[in-house]
Short mmCIF file of C-alpha atoms in Angstrom, two decimals:
data_model
loop_
_atom_site.label_atom_id
_atom_site.label_comp_id
_atom_site.label_asym_id
_atom_site.label_seq_id
_atom_site.Cartn_x
_atom_site.Cartn_y
_atom_site.Cartn_z
CA UNK A 39 17.74 63.88 -125.09
CA UNK A 40 19.34 61.76 -122.38
CA UNK A 41 22.50 62.97 -120.64
CA UNK A 42 25.70 61.25 -121.79
CA UNK A 43 26.31 59.75 -118.35
CA UNK A 44 22.85 58.16 -118.18
CA UNK A 45 23.15 56.84 -121.72
CA UNK A 46 26.57 55.37 -120.94
CA UNK A 47 25.18 53.78 -117.76
CA UNK A 48 22.32 52.19 -119.68
CA UNK A 49 24.73 50.79 -122.26
CA UNK A 50 26.91 49.34 -119.47
CA UNK A 51 23.86 47.78 -117.83
CA UNK A 52 22.76 46.20 -121.10
CA UNK A 53 26.25 44.88 -121.72
CA UNK A 54 26.40 43.36 -118.23
CA UNK A 55 22.95 41.85 -118.68
CA UNK A 56 24.06 40.22 -121.94
CA UNK A 57 27.23 38.95 -120.24
CA UNK A 58 25.24 37.42 -117.37
CA UNK A 59 22.87 35.74 -119.82
CA UNK A 60 25.80 34.38 -121.83
CA UNK A 61 27.50 33.00 -118.71
CA UNK A 62 24.26 31.39 -117.51
CA UNK A 63 23.50 29.97 -120.94
CA UNK A 64 27.01 28.56 -121.31
CA UNK A 65 26.93 26.99 -117.84
CA UNK A 66 23.54 25.36 -118.35
CA UNK A 67 24.60 24.20 -121.82
CA UNK A 68 27.68 22.49 -120.38
CA UNK A 69 25.60 20.87 -117.63
CA UNK A 70 23.07 19.57 -120.17
CA UNK A 71 25.91 18.37 -122.40
CA UNK A 72 27.49 16.41 -119.56
CA UNK A 73 24.11 14.97 -118.58
CA UNK A 74 23.53 13.96 -122.20
CA UNK A 75 26.95 12.31 -122.38
CA UNK A 76 26.26 10.51 -119.10
CA UNK A 77 22.93 9.31 -120.46
CA UNK A 78 24.49 8.11 -123.71
CA UNK A 79 27.26 6.25 -121.89
CA UNK A 80 24.78 4.70 -119.49
CA UNK A 81 22.52 3.64 -122.37
CA UNK A 82 25.47 2.22 -124.30
CA UNK A 83 26.85 0.27 -121.35
CA UNK A 84 23.40 -0.93 -120.33
CA UNK A 85 22.78 -2.14 -123.86
CA UNK A 86 26.15 -3.92 -123.87
CA UNK A 87 25.38 -5.55 -120.52
CA UNK A 88 21.94 -6.67 -121.70
CA UNK A 89 23.43 -8.00 -124.93
CA UNK A 90 26.18 -9.89 -123.10
CA UNK A 91 23.73 -11.23 -120.55
CA UNK A 92 21.38 -12.41 -123.28
CA UNK A 93 24.22 -14.00 -125.19
CA UNK A 94 25.49 -15.66 -122.02
CA UNK A 95 22.04 -17.02 -121.20
CA UNK A 96 21.62 -18.32 -124.74
CA UNK A 97 25.03 -19.99 -124.70
CA UNK A 98 24.40 -21.53 -121.31
CA UNK A 99 21.04 -22.91 -122.39
CA UNK A 100 22.64 -24.39 -125.47
CA UNK A 101 25.56 -25.82 -123.52
CA UNK A 102 23.22 -27.25 -120.89
CA UNK A 103 21.22 -29.02 -123.59
CA UNK A 104 24.33 -30.28 -125.36
CA UNK A 105 25.92 -31.49 -122.14
CA UNK A 106 22.69 -33.19 -121.13
CA UNK A 107 22.63 -35.06 -124.41
CA UNK A 108 26.33 -35.90 -124.07
CA UNK A 109 25.69 -37.29 -120.60
CA UNK A 110 22.84 -39.37 -122.01
CA UNK A 111 25.13 -40.78 -124.69
CA UNK A 112 27.78 -41.43 -122.05
CA UNK A 113 25.25 -43.43 -120.03
CA UNK A 114 24.32 -45.37 -123.14
CA UNK A 115 27.97 -46.20 -123.81
CA UNK A 116 28.38 -47.19 -120.15
CA UNK A 117 25.50 -49.65 -120.47
CA UNK A 118 27.03 -51.06 -123.65
CA UNK A 119 30.35 -51.49 -121.87
CA UNK A 120 28.79 -53.36 -118.96
CA UNK A 121 26.78 -55.61 -121.29
CA UNK A 122 29.87 -56.47 -123.29
CA UNK A 123 32.46 -56.78 -120.51
CA UNK A 124 30.36 -58.47 -117.78
CA UNK A 125 31.31 -62.17 -117.84
CA UNK A 126 28.35 -63.16 -115.69
CA UNK A 127 25.79 -61.60 -118.00
CA UNK A 128 24.05 -63.31 -120.89
CA UNK A 129 25.73 -63.17 -124.29
CA UNK A 130 25.20 -59.69 -125.74
CA UNK A 131 22.93 -59.09 -128.72
CA UNK A 132 25.47 -58.10 -131.32
CA UNK A 133 22.97 -56.48 -133.68
CA UNK A 134 21.36 -54.42 -130.92
CA UNK A 135 24.70 -53.30 -129.55
CA UNK A 136 25.97 -52.30 -133.00
CA UNK A 137 22.77 -50.32 -133.55
CA UNK A 138 23.26 -48.55 -130.24
CA UNK A 139 26.87 -47.79 -131.15
CA UNK A 140 25.81 -46.38 -134.52
CA UNK A 141 23.20 -44.22 -132.81
CA UNK A 142 25.76 -43.01 -130.26
CA UNK A 143 28.28 -42.16 -132.99
CA UNK A 144 25.65 -40.25 -134.96
CA UNK A 145 24.41 -38.38 -131.87
CA UNK A 146 27.92 -37.42 -130.74
CA UNK A 147 28.81 -36.33 -134.28
CA UNK A 148 25.67 -34.14 -134.45
CA UNK A 149 26.40 -32.64 -131.03
CA UNK A 150 30.00 -31.97 -132.02
CA UNK A 151 28.95 -30.18 -135.20
CA UNK A 152 26.41 -28.07 -133.31
CA UNK A 153 28.98 -27.17 -130.65
CA UNK A 154 31.59 -26.28 -133.27
CA UNK A 155 29.04 -23.97 -134.93
CA UNK A 156 28.93 -22.08 -131.63
CA UNK A 157 32.71 -21.81 -131.47
CA UNK A 158 33.31 -24.80 -129.17
CA UNK A 159 35.90 -27.44 -130.03
CA UNK A 160 34.43 -30.84 -129.22
CA UNK A 161 36.60 -32.71 -131.69
CA UNK A 162 38.44 -34.60 -128.95
CA UNK A 163 35.17 -35.89 -127.51
CA UNK A 164 34.13 -37.12 -130.93
CA UNK A 165 37.49 -38.84 -131.40
CA UNK A 166 37.35 -40.54 -127.98
CA UNK A 167 33.81 -41.79 -128.55
CA UNK A 168 34.76 -43.05 -131.99
CA UNK A 169 37.79 -44.92 -130.59
CA UNK A 170 35.61 -46.51 -127.89
CA UNK A 171 32.88 -47.62 -130.31
CA UNK A 172 35.48 -48.90 -132.77
CA UNK A 173 37.12 -51.04 -130.07
CA UNK A 174 33.71 -52.37 -128.99
CA UNK A 175 32.93 -53.32 -132.60
CA UNK A 176 36.27 -55.06 -132.91
CA UNK A 177 35.56 -57.00 -129.75
CA UNK A 178 32.14 -58.03 -131.02
CA UNK A 179 33.58 -59.06 -134.38
CA UNK A 180 36.02 -61.52 -132.69
CA UNK A 181 33.14 -63.19 -130.87
CA UNK A 182 35.24 -64.14 -127.90
CA UNK A 183 33.20 -65.16 -124.87
CA UNK A 184 33.95 -64.14 -122.21
CA UNK A 185 36.46 -61.33 -122.90
CA UNK A 186 39.88 -61.68 -121.42
CA UNK A 187 41.23 -59.31 -118.76
CA UNK A 188 43.38 -57.28 -121.13
CA UNK A 189 40.49 -56.54 -123.49
CA UNK A 190 38.22 -55.63 -120.59
CA UNK A 191 40.88 -53.33 -119.15
CA UNK A 192 41.35 -51.68 -122.57
CA UNK A 193 37.59 -51.13 -122.97
CA UNK A 194 37.33 -49.55 -119.52
CA UNK A 195 40.31 -47.29 -120.28
CA UNK A 196 38.62 -46.10 -123.47
CA UNK A 197 35.41 -45.50 -121.58
CA UNK A 198 37.33 -43.67 -118.86
CA UNK A 199 38.84 -41.38 -121.53
CA UNK A 200 35.33 -40.58 -122.78
CA UNK A 201 34.16 -39.82 -119.23
CA UNK A 202 37.19 -37.62 -118.58
CA UNK A 203 36.56 -35.70 -121.77
CA UNK A 204 32.94 -35.12 -120.78
CA UNK A 205 34.12 -33.94 -117.36
CA UNK A 206 36.56 -31.60 -119.12
CA UNK A 207 33.71 -30.13 -121.18
CA UNK A 208 31.72 -29.56 -118.00
CA UNK A 209 34.68 -27.83 -116.39
CA UNK A 210 35.26 -25.67 -119.49
CA UNK A 211 31.59 -24.68 -119.45
CA UNK A 212 31.84 -23.71 -115.78
CA UNK A 213 34.98 -21.67 -116.46
CA UNK A 214 33.34 -19.86 -119.37
CA UNK A 215 30.30 -19.15 -117.23
CA UNK A 216 32.51 -17.80 -114.44
CA UNK A 217 34.45 -15.64 -116.92
CA UNK A 218 31.24 -14.30 -118.45
CA UNK A 219 29.88 -13.47 -115.01
CA UNK A 220 33.13 -11.70 -114.17
CA UNK A 221 32.90 -9.72 -117.42
CA UNK A 222 29.33 -8.68 -116.64
CA UNK A 223 30.35 -7.61 -113.15
CA UNK A 224 33.30 -5.67 -114.57
CA UNK A 225 31.07 -3.89 -117.09
CA UNK A 226 28.54 -3.14 -114.37
CA UNK A 227 31.25 -1.64 -112.15
CA UNK A 228 32.58 0.33 -115.11
CA UNK A 229 29.10 1.68 -115.84
CA UNK A 230 28.63 2.60 -112.19
CA UNK A 231 32.05 4.28 -112.04
CA UNK A 232 31.57 6.26 -115.27
CA UNK A 233 28.05 7.29 -114.30
CA UNK A 234 29.25 8.40 -110.87
CA UNK A 235 32.11 10.40 -112.38
CA UNK A 236 29.88 12.10 -114.94
CA UNK A 237 27.15 12.86 -112.42
CA UNK A 238 29.77 14.19 -110.02
CA UNK A 239 31.22 16.34 -112.79
CA UNK A 240 27.72 17.62 -113.58
CA UNK A 241 27.11 18.49 -109.93
CA UNK A 242 30.49 20.20 -109.60
CA UNK A 243 29.96 22.13 -112.82
CA UNK A 244 26.47 23.13 -111.77
CA UNK A 245 27.81 24.22 -108.38
CA UNK A 246 30.65 26.16 -110.02
CA UNK A 247 28.20 27.84 -112.42
CA UNK A 248 25.87 28.69 -109.54
CA UNK A 249 28.68 30.11 -107.41
CA UNK A 250 30.13 32.00 -110.37
CA UNK A 251 26.70 33.37 -111.25
CA UNK A 252 26.09 34.47 -107.65
CA UNK A 253 29.51 36.15 -107.43
CA UNK A 254 29.10 37.78 -110.83
CA UNK A 255 25.56 38.91 -110.00
CA UNK A 256 26.69 40.31 -106.63
CA UNK A 257 29.54 42.23 -108.27
CA UNK A 258 27.20 43.46 -110.99
CA UNK A 259 24.66 44.60 -108.40
CA UNK A 260 27.35 46.45 -106.43
CA UNK A 261 28.66 48.01 -109.63
CA UNK A 262 25.15 48.99 -110.68
CA UNK A 263 24.52 50.52 -107.25
CA UNK A 264 27.78 52.46 -107.52
CA UNK A 265 26.88 53.62 -111.01
CA UNK A 266 23.40 54.60 -109.81
CA UNK A 267 24.97 56.65 -107.02
CA UNK A 268 27.33 58.24 -109.53
CA UNK A 269 24.40 58.97 -111.81
CA UNK A 270 22.48 60.57 -108.95
CA UNK A 271 25.53 62.63 -107.99
CA UNK A 272 26.14 63.73 -111.58
CA UNK A 273 22.44 64.46 -112.05
CA UNK A 274 22.46 66.53 -108.86
CA UNK A 275 25.53 68.40 -110.03
CA UNK A 276 23.89 69.00 -113.40
CA UNK A 277 20.76 70.30 -111.68
CA UNK A 278 22.89 72.55 -109.47
CA UNK A 279 24.81 73.79 -112.51
CA UNK A 280 21.56 74.47 -114.32
CA UNK A 281 20.20 76.24 -111.24
CA UNK A 282 23.34 78.37 -110.95
CA UNK A 283 23.22 79.17 -114.66
CA UNK A 284 19.52 80.06 -114.46
CA UNK A 285 20.13 82.22 -111.38
CA UNK A 286 23.01 84.00 -113.07
CA UNK A 287 21.04 84.41 -116.28
CA UNK A 288 18.12 85.87 -114.30
CA UNK A 289 20.50 88.16 -112.42
CA UNK A 290 22.10 89.35 -115.64
CA UNK A 291 18.74 89.98 -117.27
CA UNK A 292 17.40 91.83 -114.25
CA UNK A 293 20.44 93.81 -113.20
CA UNK A 294 22.13 94.50 -116.52
CA UNK A 295 19.71 94.24 -119.42
CA UNK A 296 16.64 95.25 -117.40
CA UNK A 297 18.27 98.35 -115.95
CA UNK A 298 19.69 99.36 -119.32
CA UNK A 299 16.29 99.09 -120.98
CA UNK A 300 14.60 100.88 -118.05
CA UNK A 301 17.13 103.72 -118.29
CA UNK A 302 16.62 103.94 -122.05
CA UNK A 303 12.83 104.08 -121.53
CA UNK A 304 13.17 106.80 -118.90
CA UNK A 305 15.43 108.83 -121.16
CA UNK A 306 13.04 108.46 -124.07
CA UNK A 307 10.02 109.39 -121.93
CA UNK A 308 11.64 112.68 -120.83
CA UNK A 309 12.98 113.40 -124.28
CA UNK A 310 12.19 116.83 -125.64
CA UNK A 311 13.02 118.58 -128.90
CA UNK A 312 15.77 120.61 -127.30
CA UNK A 313 17.33 117.58 -125.62
CA UNK A 314 17.19 115.36 -128.70
CA UNK A 315 20.89 115.17 -129.52
CA UNK A 316 22.27 114.62 -125.95
CA UNK A 317 19.52 112.12 -125.12
CA UNK A 318 20.08 110.33 -128.43
CA UNK A 319 23.72 109.66 -127.55
CA UNK A 320 22.77 108.52 -124.05
CA UNK A 321 20.10 106.14 -125.40
CA UNK A 322 22.48 104.70 -127.97
CA UNK A 323 25.00 104.11 -125.21
CA UNK A 324 22.40 102.31 -123.10
CA UNK A 325 21.21 100.21 -126.05
CA UNK A 326 24.80 99.29 -126.95
CA UNK A 327 25.35 98.18 -123.38
CA UNK A 328 22.19 96.07 -123.48
CA UNK A 329 23.29 94.46 -126.74
CA UNK A 330 26.69 93.76 -125.21
CA UNK A 331 25.05 92.16 -122.18
CA UNK A 332 22.87 89.97 -124.43
CA UNK A 333 25.92 88.85 -126.37
CA UNK A 334 27.79 88.11 -123.16
CA UNK A 335 24.89 86.02 -121.86
CA UNK A 336 24.78 84.18 -125.17
CA UNK A 337 28.50 83.50 -124.95
CA UNK A 338 28.15 82.27 -121.38
CA UNK A 339 25.34 79.90 -122.28
CA UNK A 340 26.92 78.50 -125.43
CA UNK A 341 29.93 80.32 -126.85
CA UNK A 342 29.68 80.53 -130.63
CA UNK A 343 33.46 80.45 -130.81
CA UNK A 344 33.31 76.94 -129.31
CA UNK A 345 31.34 75.68 -132.32
CA UNK A 346 33.35 77.64 -134.86
CA UNK A 347 36.94 77.26 -133.61
CA UNK A 348 36.91 74.48 -131.01
CA UNK A 349 37.64 74.02 -127.31
CA UNK A 350 41.03 75.74 -127.24
CA UNK A 351 39.72 78.97 -128.76
CA UNK A 352 36.65 78.86 -126.50
CA UNK A 353 38.77 78.50 -123.35
CA UNK A 354 41.04 81.32 -124.52
CA UNK A 355 38.00 83.55 -125.05
CA UNK A 356 36.64 82.78 -121.58
CA UNK A 357 40.08 83.48 -120.08
CA UNK A 358 40.25 86.88 -121.77
CA UNK A 359 36.74 87.80 -120.64
CA UNK A 360 37.53 86.73 -117.08
CA UNK A 361 40.69 88.85 -117.10
CA UNK A 362 38.71 91.86 -118.37
CA UNK A 363 36.03 91.52 -115.69
CA UNK A 364 38.34 90.84 -112.77
CA UNK A 365 41.37 92.84 -114.00
CA UNK A 366 43.58 89.93 -113.06
CA UNK A 367 46.53 88.72 -115.10
CA UNK A 368 45.51 85.33 -116.47
CA UNK A 369 47.64 83.24 -118.84
CA UNK A 370 46.20 80.34 -120.85
CA UNK A 371 48.29 77.65 -122.51
CA UNK A 372 47.05 74.59 -124.39
CA UNK A 373 48.72 71.76 -126.29
CA UNK A 374 45.59 70.21 -127.82
CA UNK A 375 46.29 68.54 -131.19
CA UNK A 376 43.22 70.12 -132.76
CA UNK A 377 39.48 70.12 -132.57
CA UNK A 378 37.81 67.27 -130.71
CA UNK A 379 34.93 65.23 -132.06
CA UNK A 380 31.59 66.13 -130.57
#
């Protein structure tokens, strides 16, 4: 059976070991949780950046194609204007010009519908082109050769409005591209900032857990060393107490019980018929003394009164026996509430 102090020390060591494991587990769990959150945020922002970049590239490709076709239609309308308004040129082919105007109207209408499907409002471009082609048709229907200055000026103004609208679409496309690039840069900076913060938090938490673990382990080691020293001291005291008890027990057996039994043996060996009664009384006295010594040794090793009546009665018994042996006046007082649990 282990001593109570050693058993208590082992329980304390196990408790501290469980505490250290809990602290380490909690610290590593928090670090892994922060790393997981950082990874999720990085994956989310990266996915958003890739999605926005892909959408931006798709929109720019579409806008580039649409603007290229618009510029082609603008060039076609410019050629029609010069063929109609140039007084030095040959008379224009009315049927060919009307066919070109119809093709331009259809192309611009198709481009406008496609742009509106992508969320772009090209209605003004369609209206300007339609006004220009309508005025050209009206001019061709009057069959005036050559056109007067006012009509030529009006045609060029209409064409200028178409050109300005195309330039406006180009400028809007550039602004949208610049805004999209700014948004991508902002999201990239946000991702970098959040990732840096989370990684910094992970490093700080890991450092705090490491420092806390080192401090806790150092304190635990010092406490364990102190408890080990206490255990050694208590064990040494227990060994000394056992040695003192064994020495006293040996002394009592040799000096008290051994002498009493030796005297009884000597009395019995010299016993004759005539000396039977006096020797009988002497032997009984020696045997009674030996029995008393055995009982006293038993009481010193483990008082029966301690088991039967508790600590207070046992201490009172030891006080009385000490007073009898030393003939000193000893008073014992106790205010214990009752028997203690073993």
